[in-house]
Coordinates of C-alpha atoms and ligand atoms in Angstrom, one line a residue:
X1 CA 44.6 51.0 -12.8
X2 CA 42.7 47.8 -13.9
X3 CA 38.9 47.3 -13.1
X4 CA 39.6 45.3 -10.4
X5 CA 41.2 48.0 -8.4
X6 CA 38.2 50.4 -8.8
X7 CA 35.5 47.9 -7.8
X8 CA 37.7 46.4 -5.1
X9 CA 36.9 48.7 -2.1
X10 CA 33.1 48.5 -2.8
X11 CA 32.6 44.8 -3.7
X12 CA 35.7 42.9 -2.9
X13 CA 33.8 40.8 -0.4
X14 CA 31.2 39.8 -3.0
X15 CA 32.5 36.6 -4.7
X16 CA 31.1 37.3 -8.0
X17 CA 33.5 40.2 -8.6
X18 CA 36.3 38.4 -7.2
X19 CA 35.7 35.8 -9.7
X20 CA 35.5 38.0 -12.5
X21 CA 38.5 39.8 -11.3
X22 CA 40.4 36.6 -11.3
X23 CA 39.5 36.0 -14.9
X24 CA 40.7 39.3 -15.9
X25 CA 44.0 38.8 -14.1
X26 CA 44.3 35.5 -15.5
X27 CA 43.7 36.9 -19.3
X28 CA 46.4 39.3 -18.3
X29 CA 48.6 36.7 -16.8
X30 CA 49.2 38.6 -13.5
X31 CA 48.0 36.5 -11.0
X32 CA 50.2 34.1 -8.6
X33 CA 49.0 30.6 -7.8
X34 CA 48.7 31.2 -4.2
X35 CA 46.2 34.0 -4.7
X36 CA 44.5 32.0 -7.4
X37 CA 43.8 29.1 -5.0
X38 CA 43.0 31.4 -2.2
X39 CA 40.3 33.0 -4.1
X40 CA 38.8 29.7 -5.6
X41 CA 38.5 28.2 -2.2
X42 CA 36.8 31.3 -1.0
X43 CA 34.4 31.2 -3.9
X44 CA 33.8 27.7 -3.3
X45 CA 33.1 28.2 0.6
X46 CA 30.5 31.0 -0.2
X47 CA 28.8 29.0 -2.8
X48 CA 28.7 26.1 -0.2
X49 CA 27.0 28.3 2.2
X50 CA 24.6 29.7 -0.2
X51 CA 23.6 26.1 -1.3
X52 CA 23.0 25.0 2.3
X53 CA 21.2 27.9 3.2
X54 CA 18.7 27.6 0.1
X55 CA 18.5 23.8 0.8
X56 CA 17.4 24.8 4.4
X57 CA 14.8 27.3 3.0
X58 CA 13.6 24.9 0.7
X59 CA 13.0 22.0 3.4
X60 CA 12.0 24.2 6.1
X61 CA 8.3 23.4 6.8
X62 CA 8.1 25.3 10.0
X63 CA 6.9 28.4 8.2
X64 CA 3.7 26.8 7.1
X65 CA 3.3 25.1 10.4
X66 CA 3.7 28.0 12.5
X67 CA 0.3 29.3 11.7
X68 CA -1.2 26.1 13.1
X69 CA 0.2 27.3 16.4
X70 CA -2.2 30.1 16.3
X71 CA -4.4 30.1 19.2
X72 CA -7.6 30.3 17.1
X73 CA -7.2 26.5 16.4
X74 CA -8.1 24.0 19.0
X75 CA -5.5 22.0 20.6
X76 CA -6.9 19.0 19.4
X77 CA -6.8 20.2 15.8
X78 CA -3.3 21.2 15.9
X79 CA -2.4 18.0 17.4
X80 CA -4.0 16.2 14.5
X81 CA -2.7 18.4 11.9
X82 CA 1.0 18.0 12.9
X83 CA 0.5 14.2 13.7
X84 CA -1.3 13.6 10.3
X85 CA 0.3 16.1 7.8
X86 CA 3.9 15.7 9.0
X87 CA 6.2 13.1 9.7
X88 CA 5.9 13.7 13.3
X89 CA 5.6 10.2 14.7
X90 CA 3.6 9.2 17.9
X91 CA 0.3 10.4 19.2
X92 CA 1.3 11.9 22.5
X93 CA -0.3 15.1 23.4
X94 CA 1.8 18.0 23.7
X95 CA 1.2 20.8 26.1
X96 CA 0.1 24.2 24.6
X97 CA 3.6 25.9 24.9
X98 CA 5.5 23.2 23.3
X99 CA 6.3 23.8 20.0
X100 CA 6.8 20.9 17.5
X101 CA 10.5 20.3 16.3
X102 CA 9.8 20.2 12.8
X103 CA 13.8 21.3 12.2
X104 CA 14.7 17.8 13.1
X105 CA 12.4 16.3 10.5
X106 CA 13.7 18.9 8.1
X107 CA 17.3 18.0 8.5
X108 CA 16.6 14.2 8.5
X109 CA 15.1 14.5 5.1
X110 CA 17.4 16.9 3.4
X111 CA 20.1 14.4 2.0
X112 CA 17.3 12.0 0.7
X113 CA 15.3 14.5 -1.2
X114 CA 18.5 15.9 -3.1
X115 CA 19.7 12.3 -4.0
X116 CA 16.0 11.6 -5.1
X117 CA 15.7 14.9 -7.2
X118 CA 18.9 14.2 -8.9
X119 CA 18.0 10.6 -9.5
X120 CA 14.6 11.8 -11.3
X121 CA 16.7 14.3 -13.2
X122 CA 18.5 11.3 -15.1
X123 CA 15.5 8.9 -14.9
X124 CA 12.9 11.0 -16.3
X125 CA 14.9 11.4 -19.4
X126 CA 14.4 7.7 -20.1
X127 CA 11.5 6.9 -22.0
X128 CA 11.5 10.2 -24.4
X129 CA 13.0 8.5 -27.2
X130 CA 10.3 5.8 -27.7
X131 CA 8.4 5.8 -31.1
X132 CA 5.1 7.3 -30.7
X133 CA 3.5 4.0 -32.1
X134 CA 4.5 2.0 -29.2
X135 CA 2.3 4.0 -27.0
X136 CA -0.4 4.7 -29.5
X137 CA -0.8 1.2 -30.4
X138 CA -0.8 -0.5 -27.0
X139 CA -4.2 -1.9 -25.8
X140 CA -5.4 -3.0 -22.5
X141 CA -7.0 -6.6 -22.9
X142 CA -10.7 -5.9 -22.0
X143 CA -11.0 -9.4 -20.0
X144 CA -8.1 -8.6 -18.0
X145 CA -9.3 -5.2 -17.3
X146 CA -12.7 -6.7 -16.0
X147 CA -11.1 -9.1 -13.9
X148 CA -8.5 -6.6 -12.6
X149 CA -11.5 -4.1 -11.8
X150 CA -13.4 -6.8 -9.9
X151 CA -10.5 -8.0 -8.0
X152 CA -10.1 -4.1 -6.9
X153 CA -13.5 -3.8 -5.9
X154 CA -13.1 -6.8 -3.7
X155 CA -10.1 -5.5 -2.0
X156 CA -11.6 -2.0 -1.6
X157 CA -14.7 -3.7 0.3
X158 CA -12.5 -6.0 2.4
X159 CA -12.7 -4.1 5.8
X160 CA -16.0 -2.6 5.0
X161 CA -14.7 0.7 5.5
X162 CA -17.0 3.9 5.7
X163 CA -14.7 6.0 3.7
X164 CA -11.7 4.2 2.3
X165 CA -14.0 2.0 0.2
X166 CA -14.6 1.3 -3.5
X167 CA -16.4 4.7 -3.9
X168 CA -13.5 6.6 -2.5
X169 CA -11.4 5.1 -5.2
X170 CA -13.8 5.8 -8.0
X171 CA -14.4 9.3 -6.5
X172 CA -10.6 10.0 -6.7
X173 CA -10.3 8.5 -10.2
X174 CA -13.1 10.7 -11.5
X175 CA -11.7 13.8 -9.8
X176 CA -8.0 13.0 -11.5
X177 CA -9.8 12.5 -14.7
X178 CA -11.7 15.9 -14.3
X179 CA -8.6 18.0 -13.2
X180 CA -6.6 16.6 -16.1
X181 CA -9.3 17.7 -18.6
X182 CA -10.4 20.9 -17.2
X183 CA -7.0 22.3 -16.3
X184 CA -5.4 21.4 -19.9
X185 CA -2.9 19.4 -18.1
X186 CA -3.7 16.1 -20.3
X187 CA -2.1 18.0 -23.3
X188 CA 1.4 18.3 -21.3
X189 CA 1.1 14.4 -20.6
X190 CA 2.0 11.4 -22.6
X191 CA -0.6 8.8 -23.3
X192 CA 1.5 6.6 -20.7
X193 CA 1.6 9.3 -18.1
X194 CA -2.3 9.6 -18.4
X195 CA -2.7 5.9 -17.9
X196 CA -0.4 6.0 -15.0
X197 CA -2.5 8.8 -13.5
X198 CA -5.8 7.0 -13.8
X199 CA -4.1 3.8 -12.6
X200 CA -2.4 5.2 -9.6
X201 CA -5.8 6.9 -8.5
X202 CA -7.8 3.5 -9.0
X203 CA -5.5 1.6 -6.8
X204 CA -4.2 4.6 -4.4
X205 CA -6.2 3.0 -1.2
X206 CA -6.3 -0.7 -2.6
X207 CA -7.1 -2.8 0.6
X208 CA -7.1 -0.2 3.0
X209 CA -7.8 -1.2 6.6
X210 CA -9.9 1.6 7.7
X211 CA -7.0 2.4 10.2
X212 CA -4.1 4.9 10.0
X213 CA -0.4 4.3 9.3
X214 CA 0.0 5.4 13.1
X215 CA -2.3 2.7 14.4
X216 CA -0.5 0.1 12.3
X217 CA 2.8 1.3 13.7
X218 CA 1.5 1.4 17.3
X219 CA -0.2 -1.8 17.2
X220 CA 3.2 -3.4 15.2
X221 CA 0.7 -4.8 12.6
X222 CA 2.2 -7.2 10.0
X223 CA 2.3 -4.7 7.4
X224 CA 4.1 -2.2 9.7
X225 CA 6.7 -4.6 10.3
X226 CA 6.9 -5.4 6.6
X227 CA 7.2 -1.9 5.6
X228 CA 9.4 -0.7 8.5
X229 CA 7.0 1.9 9.6
X230 CA 7.4 3.9 6.3
X231 CA 4.4 4.9 4.6
X232 CA 2.8 1.5 5.5
X233 CA -0.4 1.6 4.0
X234 CA 0.5 3.2 0.7
X235 CA 3.3 0.6 0.3
X236 CA 0.7 -1.9 0.5
X237 CA -1.8 -0.4 -1.7
X238 CA 0.6 -0.2 -4.7
X239 CA 2.3 -3.4 -4.0
X240 CA -0.8 -5.3 -3.5
X241 CA -2.2 -3.8 -6.5
X242 CA 0.8 -4.9 -8.6
X243 CA 0.6 -8.5 -7.0
X244 CA -2.8 -8.8 -8.8
X245 CA -1.4 -8.2 -12.0
X246 CA 1.2 -11.1 -11.5
X247 CA -1.9 -13.2 -12.4
X248 CA -2.1 -13.6 -15.9
X249 CA -5.8 -13.0 -16.4
X250 CA -5.5 -9.8 -14.4
X251 CA -2.4 -8.3 -16.1
X252 CA -3.8 -5.2 -17.8
X253 CA -0.3 -4.1 -18.5
X254 CA 0.7 -7.2 -20.5
X255 CA 1.1 -5.4 -23.7
X256 CA 3.3 -2.7 -22.4
X257 CA 7.1 -2.8 -23.5
X258 CA 9.4 -3.5 -20.8
X259 CA 10.5 0.2 -20.8
X260 CA 6.9 1.6 -20.6
X261 CA 6.1 -0.9 -17.8
X262 CA 9.1 0.3 -15.8
X263 CA 8.3 4.0 -16.5
X264 CA 4.6 3.4 -15.5
X265 CA 5.6 1.6 -12.3
X266 CA 7.8 4.4 -11.4
X267 CA 5.2 6.8 -11.7
X268 CA 2.7 5.0 -10.0
X269 CA 4.9 4.3 -7.0
X270 CA 5.8 7.8 -6.6
X271 CA 2.2 9.1 -6.9
X272 CA 0.7 6.5 -4.6
X273 CA 3.6 6.9 -1.8
X274 CA 2.9 10.6 -2.2
X275 CA -0.8 10.1 -0.8
X276 CA 1.0 9.6 2.6
X277 CA -0.3 12.5 4.3
X278 CA 2.8 12.7 6.5
X279 CA 4.6 13.9 3.4
X280 CA 2.0 16.8 2.7
X281 CA 4.0 20.0 3.9
X282 CA 7.2 18.6 2.4
X283 CA 5.3 18.0 -1.0
X284 CA 3.7 21.5 -0.9
X285 CA 7.1 23.2 0.0
X286 CA 8.9 21.5 -2.8
X287 CA 6.6 22.2 -5.4
X288 CA 6.0 25.7 -4.5
X289 CA 9.8 26.2 -4.6
X290 CA 9.8 24.3 -8.2
X291 CA 7.3 27.1 -9.3
X292 CA 9.7 29.8 -8.5
X293 CA 12.3 28.4 -10.7
X294 CA 12.7 29.0 -14.5
X295 CA 13.1 25.3 -15.2
X296 CA 10.5 23.0 -16.2
X297 CA 8.2 21.4 -13.7
X298 CA 9.3 17.6 -12.9
X299 CA 6.2 15.6 -14.5
X300 CA 6.0 13.0 -11.4
X301 CA 5.9 15.8 -9.0
X302 CA 3.2 17.5 -10.7
X303 CA 1.4 14.2 -11.2
X304 CA 1.7 13.5 -7.6
X305 CA 0.4 16.9 -6.6
X306 CA -2.8 16.1 -8.9
X307 CA -3.6 12.8 -7.3
X308 CA -2.8 14.2 -3.6
X309 CA -5.4 17.3 -4.5
X310 CA -7.9 14.8 -5.8
X311 CA -7.6 12.5 -2.6
X312 CA -8.5 15.5 -0.4
X313 CA -10.9 17.1 -2.8
X314 CA -14.3 16.6 -1.3
X315 CA -14.2 20.1 0.4
X316 CA -14.2 21.4 -3.1
X317 CA -17.4 19.7 -4.0
X318 CA -20.9 20.3 -3.2
X319 CA -21.8 20.7 0.6
X320 CA -23.9 17.4 0.5
X321 CA -21.1 15.4 -0.7
X322 CA -18.3 17.0 1.2
X323 CA -20.6 16.6 4.4
X324 CA -21.3 12.9 3.7
X325 CA -17.7 12.3 2.8
X326 CA -16.6 13.9 6.2
X327 CA -18.8 12.1 8.2
X328 CA -17.8 8.8 6.6
X329 CA -14.2 9.6 7.5
X330 CA -15.2 10.5 11.1
X331 CA -17.0 7.5 11.6
X332 CA -13.9 5.5 10.2
X333 CA -11.6 7.5 12.7
X334 CA -14.1 6.8 15.7
X335 CA -14.1 3.1 14.9
X336 CA -10.3 3.1 14.9
X337 CA -10.9 5.1 18.3
X338 CA -13.1 2.2 19.5
X339 CA -10.4 -0.2 18.7
X340 CA -7.8 1.9 20.6
X341 CA -10.1 2.2 23.7
X342 CA -10.4 -1.8 23.6
X343 CA -6.6 -2.0 23.3
X344 CA -5.9 0.2 26.0
X345 CA -4.3 2.7 23.8
X346 CA -4.5 6.4 24.0
X347 CA -7.0 7.9 21.4
X348 CA -5.4 9.3 18.2
X349 CA -6.5 12.6 17.1
X350 CA -10.0 13.1 16.0
X351 CA -10.8 9.3 17.0
X352 CA -12.5 9.8 20.3
X353 CA -16.4 9.7 19.3
X354 CA -17.4 11.5 22.6
X355 CA -15.3 14.5 22.3
X356 CA -13.9 15.1 18.8
X357 CA -14.9 18.6 17.5
X358 CA -15.7 17.8 13.9
X359 CA -16.7 21.2 12.5
X360 CA -13.6 22.7 14.1
X361 CA -11.2 19.9 12.6
X362 CA -13.0 20.7 9.2
X363 CA -12.2 24.5 9.4
X364 CA -8.3 23.6 10.3
X365 CA -8.4 21.0 7.5
X366 CA -9.7 23.4 5.0
X367 CA -7.6 26.3 6.2
X368 CA -4.2 24.6 6.6
X369 CA -4.5 21.6 4.0
X370 CA -7.1 22.0 1.5
X371 CA -6.7 25.5 0.4
X372 CA -3.1 25.7 0.2
X373 CA -3.1 22.4 -1.8
X374 CA -5.7 23.8 -4.4
X375 CA -4.0 27.0 -4.6
X376 CA -0.8 25.3 -5.5
X377 CA -2.4 22.9 -7.8
X378 CA -4.0 25.9 -9.8
X379 CA -0.8 27.8 -9.8
X380 CA 1.2 24.8 -11.0
X381 CA -1.5 24.0 -13.7
X382 CA -1.1 27.9 -14.8
X383 CA 2.6 27.6 -15.0
X384 CA 2.6 24.4 -17.2
X385 CA -0.5 24.9 -19.4
X386 CA -0.3 28.7 -20.0
X387 CA 2.5 28.3 -22.5
X388 CA 0.9 25.4 -24.3
X389 CA -2.4 27.7 -24.6
X390 CA -0.2 30.5 -26.0
X391 CA 1.6 28.2 -28.5
X392 CA -1.6 26.7 -29.5
X393 CA -3.3 29.9 -30.1
X394 CA -0.4 30.9 -32.3
X395 CA -0.4 27.9 -34.3
X396 CA -2.5 28.0 -37.6
X397 CA -2.8 24.5 -37.8
X398 CA -5.8 22.6 -36.2
X399 CA -3.6 20.0 -35.0
X400 CA -1.5 20.7 -32.0
X401 CA 1.8 19.8 -33.3
X402 CA 4.0 22.4 -31.7
X403 CA 6.6 20.8 -29.4
X404 CA 6.5 22.2 -25.7
X405 CA 8.7 21.8 -22.9
X406 CA 9.0 18.2 -21.2
X407 CA 9.6 17.9 -17.4
X408 CA 13.2 18.9 -17.5
X409 CA 12.7 22.0 -20.1
X410 CA 14.0 19.8 -22.9
X411 CA 11.9 19.5 -26.3
X412 CA 11.1 16.2 -27.7
X413 CA 9.3 15.7 -31.0
X414 CA 8.6 12.3 -30.3
X415 CA 6.8 13.4 -26.9
X416 CA 5.0 16.1 -28.9
X417 CA 3.7 13.6 -31.4
X418 CA 2.3 11.5 -28.5
X419 CA 0.2 14.3 -27.2
X420 CA -3.4 14.4 -27.8
X421 CA -4.4 16.7 -30.8
X422 CA -6.7 19.5 -31.3
X423 CA -9.6 17.5 -33.3
X424 CA -10.9 19.5 -36.2
X425 CA -14.6 20.5 -36.0
X426 CA -16.5 20.3 -39.0
X427 CA -16.3 23.8 -39.9
X428 CA -12.4 23.6 -39.4
X429 CA -12.1 25.4 -36.0
X430 CA -10.2 24.2 -33.2
X431 CA -12.7 24.7 -30.4
X432 CA -13.7 21.0 -29.7
X433 CA -14.5 19.2 -26.4
X434 CA -11.5 18.9 -24.2
X435 CA -9.1 20.8 -26.4
X436 CA -6.7 23.4 -24.9
X437 CA -8.9 26.1 -26.5
X438 CA -11.7 25.5 -24.0
X439 CA -9.6 25.5 -21.0
X440 CA -10.4 28.4 -18.4
X441 CA -8.1 28.1 -15.7
X442 CA -9.3 31.4 -14.1
X443 CA -12.8 30.1 -13.9
X444 CA -11.7 26.6 -12.6
X445 CA -9.8 28.2 -9.8
X446 CA -12.5 30.7 -8.9
X447 CA -15.2 28.0 -8.7
X448 CA -13.1 25.9 -6.5
X449 CA -12.2 28.5 -4.4
X450 CA -15.8 29.6 -4.1
X451 CA -17.0 26.1 -3.3
X452 CA -14.2 25.5 -0.7
X453 CA -15.1 29.1 1.0
X454 CA -18.8 28.3 1.0
X455 CA -18.1 24.8 2.7
X456 CA -15.8 26.3 5.3
X457 CA -18.6 28.8 6.3
X458 CA -21.1 26.0 6.6
X459 CA -18.6 24.4 9.0
X460 CA -18.1 27.6 11.0
X461 CA -21.9 27.9 11.5
X462 CA -21.7 24.2 13.0
X463 CA -18.6 25.0 14.9
X464 CA -20.7 27.6 16.8
X465 CA -23.3 25.0 17.6
X466 CA -20.6 22.4 18.5
X467 CA -19.0 24.7 20.8
X468 CA -22.3 25.4 22.5
X469 CA -23.0 21.7 23.0
X470 CA -19.5 21.2 24.2
X471 CA -19.9 24.0 26.8
X472 CA -23.2 22.5 27.9
X473 CA -22.0 19.2 28.2
X474 CA -18.8 20.5 30.3
X475 CA -21.3 22.5 32.7
X476 CA -23.5 19.6 33.1
X477 CA -20.4 17.5 33.9
X478 CA -19.4 20.2 36.3
X479 CA -22.8 20.4 37.8
X480 CA -23.1 16.6 38.1
X481 CA -19.7 16.5 39.6
X482 CA -20.4 19.2 42.2
X483 CA -24.1 17.6 43.0
X484 CA -22.2 14.3 43.1
X485 CA -19.7 15.7 45.7
X486 CA -22.4 17.3 47.5
X487 CA -24.5 14.2 47.7
X488 CA -21.6 12.1 48.7
X489 CA -20.8 14.7 51.5
X490 CA -24.7 14.5 52.6
X491 CA -24.3 10.7 52.5
X492 CA -21.5 10.3 54.2
X493 CA -22.8 12.7 56.9
X494 CA -25.9 10.9 56.8
X495 CA -24.2 7.4 57.1
X496 CA -22.0 8.8 59.9
X497 CA -25.3 10.4 61.7
X498 CA -27.6 7.4 61.1
X499 CA -25.5 4.3 61.4
X500 CA -25.0 1.9 58.5
X501 CA -28.1 2.3 56.2
X502 CA -27.9 1.9 52.5
X503 CA -28.0 4.9 50.2
X504 CA -30.5 5.4 47.7
X505 CA -29.0 8.7 46.4
X506 CA -28.7 8.5 42.6
X507 CA -26.6 10.8 40.5
X508 CA -27.3 12.0 37.0
X509 CA -24.4 10.6 35.0
X510 CA -23.0 13.3 32.8
X511 CA -24.7 13.9 29.5
X512 CA -22.0 12.8 26.8
X513 CA -21.6 15.0 23.9
X514 CA -22.5 13.0 20.8
X515 CA -21.3 14.8 17.8
X516 CA -23.2 14.9 14.4
X517 CA -22.3 11.6 13.3
X518 CA -25.0 10.1 11.2
X519 CA -25.9 6.5 11.4
X520 CA -23.7 4.5 9.0
X521 CA -26.3 1.5 9.1
X522 CA -29.1 3.8 8.0
X523 CA -28.0 5.9 4.8
X524 CA -28.4 9.6 5.1
X525 CA -31.0 9.8 2.5
X526 CA -34.8 9.6 2.9
X527 CA -36.2 7.1 0.6
X528 CA -39.5 8.8 0.1
X529 CA -37.6 11.8 -1.4
X530 CA -36.1 11.3 -4.9
X531 CA -34.4 14.5 -5.4
X532 CA -31.3 14.4 -6.8
X533 CA -28.2 15.8 -5.1
X534 CA -27.1 19.0 -6.9
X535 CA -25.1 22.0 -6.0
X536 CA -27.0 24.5 -4.1
X537 CA -25.6 27.2 -6.5
X538 CA -26.2 25.9 -10.1
X539 CA -23.7 28.4 -11.2
X540 CA -21.0 26.8 -9.3
X541 CA -19.1 24.2 -11.0
X542 CA -17.7 21.8 -8.7
X543 CA -15.1 18.9 -9.1
X544 CA -17.8 16.5 -9.7
X545 CA -19.9 18.0 -12.7
X546 CA -17.9 16.1 -15.1
X547 CA -19.8 12.8 -14.3
X548 CA -22.6 12.4 -12.2
X549 CA -21.9 8.7 -11.5
X550 CA -19.7 9.2 -8.5
X551 CA -21.9 12.0 -7.2
X552 CA -24.8 9.6 -7.2
X553 CA -23.3 6.8 -5.3
X554 CA -23.5 6.4 -1.5
X555 CA -20.2 6.7 0.1
X556 CA -21.6 5.2 3.0
X557 CA -22.3 1.8 1.9
X558 CA -20.8 1.5 -1.3
X559 CA -23.9 1.2 -3.1
X560 CA -24.7 3.4 -6.2
X561 CA -27.6 5.7 -4.8
X562 CA -29.1 9.1 -5.7
X563 CA -28.4 11.8 -3.0
X564 CA -32.1 12.2 -2.2
X565 CA -31.9 14.7 0.8
X566 CA -32.4 18.5 0.3
X567 CA -30.0 20.7 1.5
X568 CA -32.4 21.9 4.3
X569 CA -33.1 18.5 5.3
X570 CA -29.6 17.7 5.4
X571 CA -28.8 20.7 7.6
X572 CA -31.9 19.9 9.9
X573 CA -30.2 16.3 10.3
X574 CA -26.7 17.9 11.2
X575 CA -28.6 20.1 13.8
X576 CA -30.5 17.2 15.1
X577 CA -27.6 15.1 15.3
X578 CA -25.4 17.8 16.7
X579 CA -27.8 18.2 19.8
X580 CA -28.2 14.4 20.3
X581 CA -27.2 13.2 23.7
Ligands
AMP1 P1 -6.1 8.8 1.9 O1 -6.1 8.1 3.2 O2 -5.3 8.4 0.7 O3 -7.7 8.7 1.3 O4 -5.8 10.3 2.0 C1 -6.7 11.4 2.5 C2 -6.5 11.7 3.9 O5 -6.7 13.0 4.1 C3 -7.4 10.9 4.9 O6 -6.9 9.7 5.3 C4 -7.5 11.9 6.1 O7 -6.2 11.9 6.7 C5 -7.4 13.2 5.2 N1 -8.7 13.8 5.2 C6 -9.5 13.7 4.0 N2 -10.6 14.2 4.1 C7 -10.5 14.8 5.4 C8 -11.4 15.6 6.1 N3 -12.8 16.0 5.8 N4 -11.2 15.9 7.5 C9 -10.1 15.3 7.7 N5 -9.1 14.8 7.3 C10 -9.4 14.6 6.0
ZN2 ZN1 -7.4 8.0 -0.7

């Protein structure tokens, strides 16, 4: 009896054994065409089913979002997370029992993702064959760079946004720079890719209107019409920045070859579009899936994750900075809420300045968005950089000449040559600034997670007070309503009893809850106190320690300024503001 018969009973249903049997039978020449066809068809159908199933698993964002349904997250925060970080459109409030239908989104994007992925596979091969000199010798003309940077500043200041202003652009650019150095990922990237990262960060919110994509869609703004409601702002940021460079004196990419220009553009477009928060869960899911595969990580996807993480990185910075950025964003949201009220539109989540639960929303933001993003970022960096570190440590030469894997797992000498090298120290060692040898991913991760946790704890403290204020406000509202009802009753009776005399009964209007929004006209800092803004724990390194420049600028009005409030006085300000009414 042949092998096929012995394994038949146990494994006949398993296509892999069927196929192996077929091969054996073919070798022996004892199979008829009808059987062969039937078996191949069967194997194809099984493979197809597995493919579809895997695809669904890959794209199913419901897993990540199901936690948001947890009762511990207030409805308003859940609504905001779902409407901001998924492609769910519209701002209509759901009733608690209704579950968002994320599956439909999943199915809608399935085809697109796969076509796009296949496209990247071929397109990212382009550019690997360029001689190193092309990239090494290109220069950005300095006058063009100055004109371009000035125009960017003007664009970022156009709408006088409390949050999406030039300081945010500088902050994100600095953070991208920090991540590239401290994770060692810069050693995996080519010079052109590093330029693309910095450039994308600098332009990623150019001419931001201070309102959300959803607001543009709801108000049918020109940009929403122009970009067909798809990543409206992000499309505008990248398009408008490129439009600037159409002017000769601002063309900082004038010396790039045609191919490099195209490659850079393709990366920048992908990265900036990936800052559209409605793609967040999909992006996380896709990247997580990539990490489980043996093949190399797609460079554009890794770079997009770095930019996305930098864009939401303030919860990984010192409390003072995080708090200020949060308040700046809240003020921007509230200004949108004011516009919505004026236009007779429903408030978007977190946009009603009278009832938004700031602290609670921050806990949700950190739990569901920030922590998973940074955890994925550090895992991705580990997967990419650890092999480079191992290679480098094996290498005798101080120069880092060993080729490593590119985005698709192939090895390219040209690419390896383009990488920044270990610079020899005077004693011939390899431990120099920014070299792979100095990369410590474990501390990078631990420090970030520690800071994020500490910030979350601060919000938790504030959430208790926020809840108290909210309850007091509601009680007062109820009391006021009851007393108004009683007074009305009394009044009606009096009027009925005492003919038509006017009423002098006044009611105390309900005390509205004013959350801890600091004034955006007066900076948070106290001029008399020139203390510099530092981490409360000097041993904790956050994303800002690479450059103090950004840390010492005031996100509220865009003016460079030292952060002058001590931690305690900031806290006092929060508490004061919390109980303002
Ligand atoms: P971008 O608009 O490109 O700056 O992307 C950042 C987005 O992340 C913001 O528009 C918000 O939707 C979200 N985000 C950032 N920080 C916070 C925060 N502290 N609380 C809530 N959402 C935030
Ligand atoms: Zn941004």
